[in-house]
Amino acid sequence: MKTIKDMKPGDETVVIKVHGTGPIRKRVLDMGITKGAKVIAVKRAPLGDPIEVKVRDYELSLRNKEAEIVEIE
């Protein structure tokens, strides 16, 4: 399963499914990362966490714990 955590800056993809349960899943869904949403990886922090992505015309940062529950194409 490929996730947002595996993306490199400049990659574009579409969300297939958001896994997980509880507050982390709810937080990811509340940020607009839902099935069918287009995601573009913008940049990654020097130590690899967090990753900055563009979703629905806004940019947000995801920690690896959040990025690894989002399955992508």
mmCIF file with all atom_site columns, C-alpha atoms in Angstrom:
data_model
loop_
_atom_site.group_PDB
_atom_site.id
_atom_site.type_symbol
_atom_site.label_atom_id
_atom_site.label_alt_id
_atom_site.label_comp_id
_atom_site.label_asym_id
_atom_site.label_entity_id
_atom_site.label_seq_id
_atom_site.pdbx_PDB_ins_code
_atom_site.Cartn_x
_atom_site.Cartn_y
_atom_site.Cartn_z
_atom_site.occupancy
_atom_site.B_iso_or_equiv
_atom_site.pdbx_formal_charge
_atom_site.auth_seq_id
_atom_site.auth_comp_id
_atom_site.auth_asym_id
_atom_site.auth_atom_id
_atom_site.pdbx_PDB_model_num
ATOM 1  C CA . MET A 1 1  ? 0.000   0.000  0.000  1.00 0.00 ? 1  MET A CA 1
ATOM 2  C CA . LYS A 1 2  ? 1.415   3.372  -1.051 1.00 0.00 ? 2  LYS A CA 1
ATOM 3  C CA . THR A 1 3  ? 0.702   6.319  1.248  1.00 0.00 ? 3  THR A CA 1
ATOM 4  C CA . ILE A 1 4  ? 1.298   10.059 1.346  1.00 0.00 ? 4  ILE A CA 1
ATOM 5  C CA . LYS A 1 5  ? 4.336   9.310  3.516  1.00 0.00 ? 5  LYS A CA 1
ATOM 6  C CA . ASP A 1 6  ? 5.956   7.695  0.432  1.00 0.00 ? 6  ASP A CA 1
ATOM 7  C CA . MET A 1 7  ? 5.513   10.783 -1.780 1.00 0.00 ? 7  MET A CA 1
ATOM 8  C CA . LYS A 1 8  ? 8.422   12.933 -2.911 1.00 0.00 ? 8  LYS A CA 1
ATOM 9  C CA . PRO A 1 9  ? 8.228   16.698 -3.580 1.00 0.00 ? 9  PRO A CA 1
ATOM 10 C CA . GLY A 1 10 ? 6.508   17.314 -6.914 1.00 0.00 ? 10 GLY A CA 1
ATOM 11 C CA . ASP A 1 11 ? 4.518   14.053 -6.911 1.00 0.00 ? 11 ASP A CA 1
ATOM 12 C CA . GLU A 1 12 ? 0.801   14.290 -7.685 1.00 0.00 ? 12 GLU A CA 1
ATOM 13 C CA . THR A 1 13 ? -1.744  11.644 -6.830 1.00 0.00 ? 13 THR A CA 1
ATOM 14 C CA . VAL A 1 14 ? -5.325  10.927 -5.784 1.00 0.00 ? 14 VAL A CA 1
ATOM 15 C CA . VAL A 1 15 ? -6.507  9.621  -2.415 1.00 0.00 ? 15 VAL A CA 1
ATOM 16 C CA . ILE A 1 16 ? -7.966  6.111  -2.555 1.00 0.00 ? 16 ILE A CA 1
ATOM 17 C CA . LYS A 1 17 ? -8.852  5.615  1.113  1.00 0.00 ? 17 LYS A CA 1
ATOM 18 C CA . VAL A 1 18 ? -8.185  7.017  4.564  1.00 0.00 ? 18 VAL A CA 1
ATOM 19 C CA . HIS A 1 19 ? -7.419  4.194  6.998  1.00 0.00 ? 19 HIS A CA 1
ATOM 20 C CA . GLY A 1 20 ? -7.134  4.360  10.767 1.00 0.00 ? 20 GLY A CA 1
ATOM 21 C CA . THR A 1 21 ? -9.530  5.162  13.553 1.00 0.00 ? 21 THR A CA 1
ATOM 22 C CA . GLY A 1 22 ? -10.084 7.752  16.214 1.00 0.00 ? 22 GLY A CA 1
ATOM 23 C CA . PRO A 1 23 ? -8.823  11.319 16.418 1.00 0.00 ? 23 PRO A CA 1
ATOM 24 C CA . ILE A 1 24 ? -6.014  11.005 13.854 1.00 0.00 ? 24 ILE A CA 1
ATOM 25 C CA . ARG A 1 25 ? -8.427  9.764  11.158 1.00 0.00 ? 25 ARG A CA 1
ATOM 26 C CA . LYS A 1 26 ? -10.949 12.458 12.069 1.00 0.00 ? 26 LYS A CA 1
ATOM 27 C CA . ARG A 1 27 ? -8.235  15.151 11.878 1.00 0.00 ? 27 ARG A CA 1
ATOM 28 C CA . VAL A 1 28 ? -7.121  13.977 8.416  1.00 0.00 ? 28 VAL A CA 1
ATOM 29 C CA . LEU A 1 29 ? -10.707 13.921 7.126  1.00 0.00 ? 29 LEU A CA 1
ATOM 30 C CA . ASP A 1 30 ? -11.429 17.356 8.640  1.00 0.00 ? 30 ASP A CA 1
ATOM 31 C CA . MET A 1 31 ? -8.456  18.766 6.695  1.00 0.00 ? 31 MET A CA 1
ATOM 32 C CA . GLY A 1 32 ? -10.198 17.763 3.446  1.00 0.00 ? 32 GLY A CA 1
ATOM 33 C CA . ILE A 1 33 ? -8.160  14.666 2.692  1.00 0.00 ? 33 ILE A CA 1
ATOM 34 C CA . THR A 1 34 ? -10.956 12.423 1.518  1.00 0.00 ? 34 THR A CA 1
ATOM 35 C CA . LYS A 1 35 ? -11.423 9.754  -1.155 1.00 0.00 ? 35 LYS A CA 1
ATOM 36 C CA . GLY A 1 36 ? -10.860 11.249 -4.611 1.00 0.00 ? 36 GLY A CA 1
ATOM 37 C CA . ALA A 1 37 ? -9.013  14.361 -3.386 1.00 0.00 ? 37 ALA A CA 1
ATOM 38 C CA . LYS A 1 38 ? -6.001  15.413 -5.473 1.00 0.00 ? 38 LYS A CA 1
ATOM 39 C CA . VAL A 1 39 ? -2.790  15.700 -3.422 1.00 0.00 ? 39 VAL A CA 1
ATOM 40 C CA . ILE A 1 40 ? 0.470   17.338 -4.499 1.00 0.00 ? 40 ILE A CA 1
ATOM 41 C CA . ALA A 1 41 ? 3.602   16.917 -2.383 1.00 0.00 ? 41 ALA A CA 1
ATOM 42 C CA . VAL A 1 42 ? 5.223   20.344 -1.954 1.00 0.00 ? 42 VAL A CA 1
ATOM 43 C CA . LYS A 1 43 ? 8.212   19.732 0.301  1.00 0.00 ? 43 LYS A CA 1
ATOM 44 C CA . ARG A 1 44 ? 9.499   17.633 3.152  1.00 0.00 ? 44 ARG A CA 1
ATOM 45 C CA . ALA A 1 45 ? 11.247  18.804 6.321  1.00 0.00 ? 45 ALA A CA 1
ATOM 46 C CA . PRO A 1 46 ? 15.011  18.152 6.497  1.00 0.00 ? 46 PRO A CA 1
ATOM 47 C CA . LEU A 1 47 ? 14.569  15.227 8.889  1.00 0.00 ? 47 LEU A CA 1
ATOM 48 C CA . GLY A 1 48 ? 11.660  13.816 6.872  1.00 0.00 ? 48 GLY A CA 1
ATOM 49 C CA . ASP A 1 49 ? 8.793   14.774 9.165  1.00 0.00 ? 49 ASP A CA 1
ATOM 50 C CA . PRO A 1 50 ? 6.453   16.557 8.460  1.00 0.00 ? 50 PRO A CA 1
ATOM 51 C CA . ILE A 1 51 ? 5.577   16.615 4.765  1.00 0.00 ? 51 ILE A CA 1
ATOM 52 C CA . GLU A 1 52 ? 3.876   19.639 3.218  1.00 0.00 ? 52 GLU A CA 1
ATOM 53 C CA . VAL A 1 53 ? 1.118   18.864 0.718  1.00 0.00 ? 53 VAL A CA 1
ATOM 54 C CA . LYS A 1 54 ? -1.354  20.858 -1.338 1.00 0.00 ? 54 LYS A CA 1
ATOM 55 C CA . VAL A 1 55 ? -4.964  19.686 -1.132 1.00 0.00 ? 55 VAL A CA 1
ATOM 56 C CA . ARG A 1 56 ? -8.009  21.532 -2.516 1.00 0.00 ? 56 ARG A CA 1
ATOM 57 C CA . ASP A 1 57 ? -6.010  24.739 -3.236 1.00 0.00 ? 57 ASP A CA 1
ATOM 58 C CA . TYR A 1 58 ? -4.483  25.063 0.219  1.00 0.00 ? 58 TYR A CA 1
ATOM 59 C CA . GLU A 1 59 ? -1.265  23.804 1.731  1.00 0.00 ? 59 GLU A CA 1
ATOM 60 C CA . LEU A 1 60 ? -0.962  21.871 4.950  1.00 0.00 ? 60 LEU A CA 1
ATOM 61 C CA . SER A 1 61 ? 1.640   19.910 6.842  1.00 0.00 ? 61 SER A CA 1
ATOM 62 C CA . LEU A 1 62 ? 1.102   16.289 7.794  1.00 0.00 ? 62 LEU A CA 1
ATOM 63 C CA . ARG A 1 63 ? 3.099   14.374 10.351 1.00 0.00 ? 63 ARG A CA 1
ATOM 64 C CA . ASN A 1 64 ? 4.243   10.942 9.253  1.00 0.00 ? 64 ASN A CA 1
ATOM 65 C CA . LYS A 1 65 ? 1.672   9.352  11.610 1.00 0.00 ? 65 LYS A CA 1
ATOM 66 C CA . GLU A 1 66 ? -1.078  11.159 9.687  1.00 0.00 ? 66 GLU A CA 1
ATOM 67 C CA . ALA A 1 67 ? 0.440   10.677 6.225  1.00 0.00 ? 67 ALA A CA 1
ATOM 68 C CA . GLU A 1 68 ? 0.838   6.921  6.619  1.00 0.00 ? 68 GLU A CA 1
ATOM 69 C CA . ILE A 1 69 ? -2.913  6.286  7.031  1.00 0.00 ? 69 ILE A CA 1
ATOM 70 C CA . VAL A 1 70 ? -3.797  7.890  3.671  1.00 0.00 ? 70 VAL A CA 1
ATOM 71 C CA . GLU A 1 71 ? -3.684  5.339  0.847  1.00 0.00 ? 71 GLU A CA 1
ATOM 72 C CA . ILE A 1 72 ? -2.927  6.827  -2.592 1.00 0.00 ? 72 ILE A CA 1
ATOM 73 C CA . GLU A 1 73 ? -2.759  5.594  -6.188 1.00 0.00 ? 73 GLU A CA 1
#
